[in-house]
CSV table of C-alpha atoms in Angstrom, one decimal:
chain,number,residue,atom,x,y,z
U,119,UNK,CA,-12.9,-0.9,8.6
U,120,UNK,CA,-13.0,-3.1,5.5
U,121,UNK,CA,-13.6,-2.1,1.9
U,122,UNK,CA,-14.1,-3.8,-1.4
U,123,UNK,CA,-15.0,-2.8,-5.0
U,124,UNK,CA,-15.2,-3.7,-8.6
U,125,UNK,CA,-13.7,-2.0,-11.6
U,126,UNK,CA,-15.3,1.0,-13.4
U,127,UNK,CA,-14.2,3.5,-16.0
U,128,UNK,CA,-11.7,6.1,-15.0
U,129,UNK,CA,-10.2,9.0,-17.1
U,130,UNK,CA,-10.9,9.8,-20.7
U,131,UNK,CA,-9.2,6.9,-22.4
U,132,UNK,CA,-11.5,4.0,-21.3
U,133,UNK,CA,-9.2,2.7,-18.6
U,134,UNK,CA,-10.7,0.7,-15.7
U,135,UNK,CA,-9.9,1.0,-12.0
U,136,UNK,CA,-11.3,-0.5,-8.8
U,137,UNK,CA,-10.0,2.4,-6.7
U,138,UNK,CA,-13.6,3.1,-5.7
U,139,UNK,CA,-14.4,1.0,-2.7
U,140,UNK,CA,-17.5,0.5,-0.5
U,141,UNK,CA,-17.6,-0.5,3.1
U,142,UNK,CA,-18.0,-4.3,3.5
U,143,UNK,CA,-21.1,-5.4,5.3
U,144,UNK,CA,-20.8,-8.4,7.5
U,145,UNK,CA,-18.0,-10.9,7.5
U,146,UNK,CA,-15.9,-11.3,4.3
U,147,UNK,CA,-13.5,-14.2,3.4
U,148,UNK,CA,-9.8,-13.2,3.1
U,149,UNK,CA,-8.0,-15.6,0.8
U,150,UNK,CA,-4.4,-15.6,-0.6
U,151,UNK,CA,-5.8,-13.5,-3.5
U,152,UNK,CA,-7.4,-10.9,-1.2
U,153,UNK,CA,-10.9,-10.1,-0.1
U,154,UNK,CA,-13.6,-12.4,-1.6
U,155,UNK,CA,-15.7,-9.4,-2.7
U,156,UNK,CA,-12.9,-7.3,-4.1
U,157,UNK,CA,-11.5,-7.1,-7.6
U,158,UNK,CA,-8.6,-5.4,-9.5
U,159,UNK,CA,-8.8,-3.9,-13.0
U,160,UNK,CA,-5.1,-4.3,-13.9
U,161,UNK,CA,-3.6,-7.5,-12.5
U,162,UNK,CA,-0.2,-6.5,-13.8
U,163,UNK,CA,0.2,-3.9,-11.1
U,164,UNK,CA,-2.5,-4.7,-8.5
U,165,UNK,CA,-3.6,-7.8,-6.7
U,166,UNK,CA,-2.0,-11.3,-6.6
U,167,UNK,CA,-0.5,-13.1,-3.6
U,168,UNK,CA,2.1,-10.4,-2.9
U,169,UNK,CA,-0.4,-7.6,-3.0
U,170,UNK,CA,-3.5,-9.4,-1.8
U,171,UNK,CA,-4.8,-6.8,0.7
U,172,UNK,CA,-4.2,-3.0,0.6
U,173,UNK,CA,-4.0,-1.1,3.9
U,174,UNK,CA,-4.1,2.7,4.1
U,175,UNK,CA,-3.7,4.6,7.4
U,176,UNK,CA,-6.8,6.5,8.3
U,177,UNK,CA,-4.6,9.2,9.9
U,178,UNK,CA,-3.0,10.0,6.6
U,179,UNK,CA,-6.2,11.6,5.3
U,180,UNK,CA,-5.8,14.6,7.6
U,181,UNK,CA,-2.4,15.4,6.1
U,182,UNK,CA,-3.9,15.0,2.6
U,183,UNK,CA,-6.8,17.3,3.4
U,184,UNK,CA,-4.4,19.9,4.9
U,185,UNK,CA,-2.5,19.9,1.7
U,186,UNK,CA,-5.5,19.8,-0.6
U,187,UNK,CA,-8.3,21.7,1.3
U,188,UNK,CA,-10.4,22.2,-1.8
U,189,UNK,CA,-11.2,18.5,-1.9
U,190,UNK,CA,-11.1,17.8,1.9
U,191,UNK,CA,-14.6,16.6,1.8
U,192,UNK,CA,-13.7,13.8,-0.6
U,193,UNK,CA,-10.6,12.7,1.3
U,194,UNK,CA,-12.5,10.2,3.5
U,195,UNK,CA,-11.5,6.8,4.8
U,196,UNK,CA,-11.9,4.2,2.1
U,197,UNK,CA,-11.6,6.6,-0.8
U,198,UNK,CA,-8.1,5.9,-2.0
U,199,UNK,CA,-8.7,2.3,-2.9
U,200,UNK,CA,-7.8,0.5,0.4
U,201,UNK,CA,-9.2,-2.7,1.7
U,202,UNK,CA,-8.3,-2.0,5.3
U,203,UNK,CA,-8.3,1.2,7.3
U,204,UNK,CA,-7.1,1.7,10.9
U,205,UNK,CA,-6.0,4.5,13.1
U,206,UNK,CA,-2.9,4.6,15.2
U,207,UNK,CA,-0.4,3.1,12.8
U,208,UNK,CA,1.2,4.4,9.7
U,209,UNK,CA,4.3,4.1,7.4
U,210,UNK,CA,6.6,5.2,10.2
U,211,UNK,CA,5.5,2.5,12.6
U,212,UNK,CA,4.8,-0.5,10.2
U,213,UNK,CA,7.7,-2.6,9.1
U,214,UNK,CA,8.3,-5.0,6.2
U,215,UNK,CA,7.5,-8.5,7.3
U,216,UNK,CA,5.2,-7.5,10.2
U,217,UNK,CA,2.5,-10.1,10.8
U,218,UNK,CA,-0.9,-9.0,11.8
U,219,UNK,CA,-4.0,-10.9,12.9
U,220,UNK,CA,-7.0,-9.5,10.9
U,221,UNK,CA,-10.1,-11.2,12.1
U,222,UNK,CA,-9.2,-14.9,11.9
U,223,UNK,CA,-6.8,-14.3,9.0
U,224,UNK,CA,-3.0,-13.9,9.4
U,225,UNK,CA,-1.4,-11.3,7.0
U,226,UNK,CA,2.1,-10.1,6.5
U,227,UNK,CA,3.4,-6.7,5.3
U,228,UNK,CA,5.0,-7.3,1.9
U,229,UNK,CA,5.7,-3.9,0.3
U,230,UNK,CA,4.6,-0.3,0.1
U,231,UNK,CA,2.0,0.7,-2.5
U,232,UNK,CA,3.4,2.7,-5.4
U,233,UNK,CA,0.9,5.4,-6.1
U,234,UNK,CA,0.0,6.1,-9.7
U,235,UNK,CA,-2.0,8.6,-11.8
U,236,UNK,CA,-5.3,7.0,-11.0
U,237,UNK,CA,-5.3,8.7,-7.6
U,238,UNK,CA,-5.3,12.1,-9.3
U,239,UNK,CA,-8.0,10.9,-11.7
U,240,UNK,CA,-10.1,9.5,-8.8
U,241,UNK,CA,-10.2,12.9,-7.0
U,242,UNK,CA,-10.2,15.0,-10.1
U,243,UNK,CA,-7.1,17.0,-9.1
U,244,UNK,CA,-3.5,16.9,-10.3
U,245,UNK,CA,-0.7,16.7,-7.8
U,246,UNK,CA,-2.1,14.3,-5.2
U,247,UNK,CA,0.0,11.4,-6.5
U,248,UNK,CA,3.1,13.5,-6.5
U,249,UNK,CA,2.5,14.6,-2.9
U,250,UNK,CA,1.9,11.1,-1.7
U,251,UNK,CA,5.2,10.0,-3.4
U,252,UNK,CA,7.1,12.9,-1.9
U,253,UNK,CA,5.7,12.5,1.6
U,254,UNK,CA,5.6,8.7,1.8
U,255,UNK,CA,1.9,8.4,2.6
U,256,UNK,CA,1.7,5.4,0.4
U,257,UNK,CA,-0.1,2.7,2.2
U,258,UNK,CA,1.1,-0.8,2.0
U,259,UNK,CA,0.2,-4.4,0.9
U,260,UNK,CA,-0.1,-7.7,2.7
U,261,UNK,CA,0.4,-11.3,1.6
U,262,UNK,CA,-2.0,-13.7,3.3
U,263,UNK,CA,-0.3,-16.3,5.5
U,264,UNK,CA,-3.5,-17.9,6.8
U,265,UNK,CA,-6.8,-17.5,5.2
U,266,UNK,CA,-9.8,-16.5,7.3
U,267,UNK,CA,-12.7,-14.1,7.7
U,268,UNK,CA,-13.0,-10.6,9.1
U,269,UNK,CA,-15.6,-8.0,9.6
U,270,UNK,CA,-15.6,-4.3,10.5
U,271,UNK,CA,-14.7,-3.9,14.2
U,272,UNK,CA,-12.8,-7.2,14.4
U,273,UNK,CA,-9.6,-7.2,16.3
U,274,UNK,CA,-6.5,-6.1,14.4
U,275,UNK,CA,-3.2,-6.7,16.2
U,276,UNK,CA,0.5,-7.1,15.6
U,277,UNK,CA,1.4,-10.7,16.1
U,278,UNK,CA,5.1,-10.7,15.3
U,279,UNK,CA,7.9,-8.3,14.2
U,280,UNK,CA,10.9,-10.0,12.5
U,281,UNK,CA,14.5,-9.1,13.5
U,282,UNK,CA,16.4,-7.0,11.1
U,283,UNK,CA,13.4,-5.5,9.5
U,284,UNK,CA,12.9,-1.8,8.4
U,285,UNK,CA,10.0,0.6,8.4
U,286,UNK,CA,8.0,1.4,5.3
U,287,UNK,CA,9.1,5.0,5.8
U,288,UNK,CA,12.8,4.0,5.8
U,289,UNK,CA,12.3,2.1,2.6
U,290,UNK,CA,10.4,4.8,0.8
U,291,UNK,CA,12.5,7.8,1.8
U,292,UNK,CA,15.7,5.9,1.0
U,293,UNK,CA,14.4,4.7,-2.4
U,294,UNK,CA,13.2,8.1,-3.4
U,295,UNK,CA,16.4,10.1,-2.8
U,296,UNK,CA,17.9,11.5,-6.0
U,297,UNK,CA,21.1,9.6,-5.3
U,298,UNK,CA,20.3,7.1,-2.6
U,299,UNK,CA,22.8,5.8,-0.1
U,300,UNK,CA,24.1,2.4,-1.2
U,301,UNK,CA,24.3,1.1,2.4
U,302,UNK,CA,20.7,2.0,3.1
U,303,UNK,CA,19.6,0.3,-0.1
U,304,UNK,CA,21.6,-2.9,0.9
U,305,UNK,CA,19.8,-2.9,4.2
U,306,UNK,CA,16.4,-2.6,2.5
U,307,UNK,CA,17.2,-5.5,0.1
U,308,UNK,CA,18.1,-7.7,3.1
U,309,UNK,CA,14.8,-6.9,5.0
U,310,UNK,CA,13.1,-10.2,5.8
U,311,UNK,CA,10.0,-10.9,3.6
U,312,UNK,CA,10.3,-8.0,1.2
U,313,UNK,CA,8.8,-9.0,-2.1
U,314,UNK,CA,11.1,-10.3,-4.8
U,315,UNK,CA,10.0,-7.5,-7.2
U,316,UNK,CA,11.2,-4.9,-4.7
U,317,UNK,CA,14.5,-6.7,-4.1
U,318,UNK,CA,15.1,-6.7,-7.8
U,319,UNK,CA,14.3,-2.9,-8.0
U,320,UNK,CA,16.9,-2.3,-5.3
U,321,UNK,CA,19.5,-4.5,-6.8
U,322,UNK,CA,19.0,-2.8,-10.1
U,323,UNK,CA,19.4,0.6,-8.4
U,324,UNK,CA,22.6,-0.5,-6.7
U,325,UNK,CA,24.0,-1.7,-10.0
U,326,UNK,CA,23.3,1.7,-11.4
U,327,UNK,CA,25.0,3.4,-8.5
U,328,UNK,CA,28.1,1.2,-8.7
């Protein structure tokens, strides 16, 4: 399924967020900046060519609902700000650099999503963001290699997996260790097609560990 949205107020300090998404009706254009009908409130941390399309695994919602049963009815597909939702793949099976055919567009996994306080604000409950960080149920971003169009129900298929890549789960669990293993970090930094921003984060962490 595909989702898009526009910014609205969130929290008590006048911040905006486009975390609220609605199902896309009909075909939508997917450009190097993302879905044509989608927008981001804070372009410093969301959107742009390296975070053009956000994917969240539909199967993750069951784990969130089990941990937060009081809001299980709100933890539905499309509610965490994603543009794409599918079943059968998640952070343990998706790798950095994976290339997928989404409708007629070609997209490539670029980095995990880094959850922030807006998830707690969106559901009105503290602790969800922390749980997502701890469990690695982060979702991920794509860059768009070939622009095209897609609609709900279109084929979504892995086209290519690059040699030497790593899973999103490997990246996230390695990065979030209190004192991460330097060799694991070096392997992550060398993963093909990881965004430059993440490579810098890892290089900075390695420098701190040295």
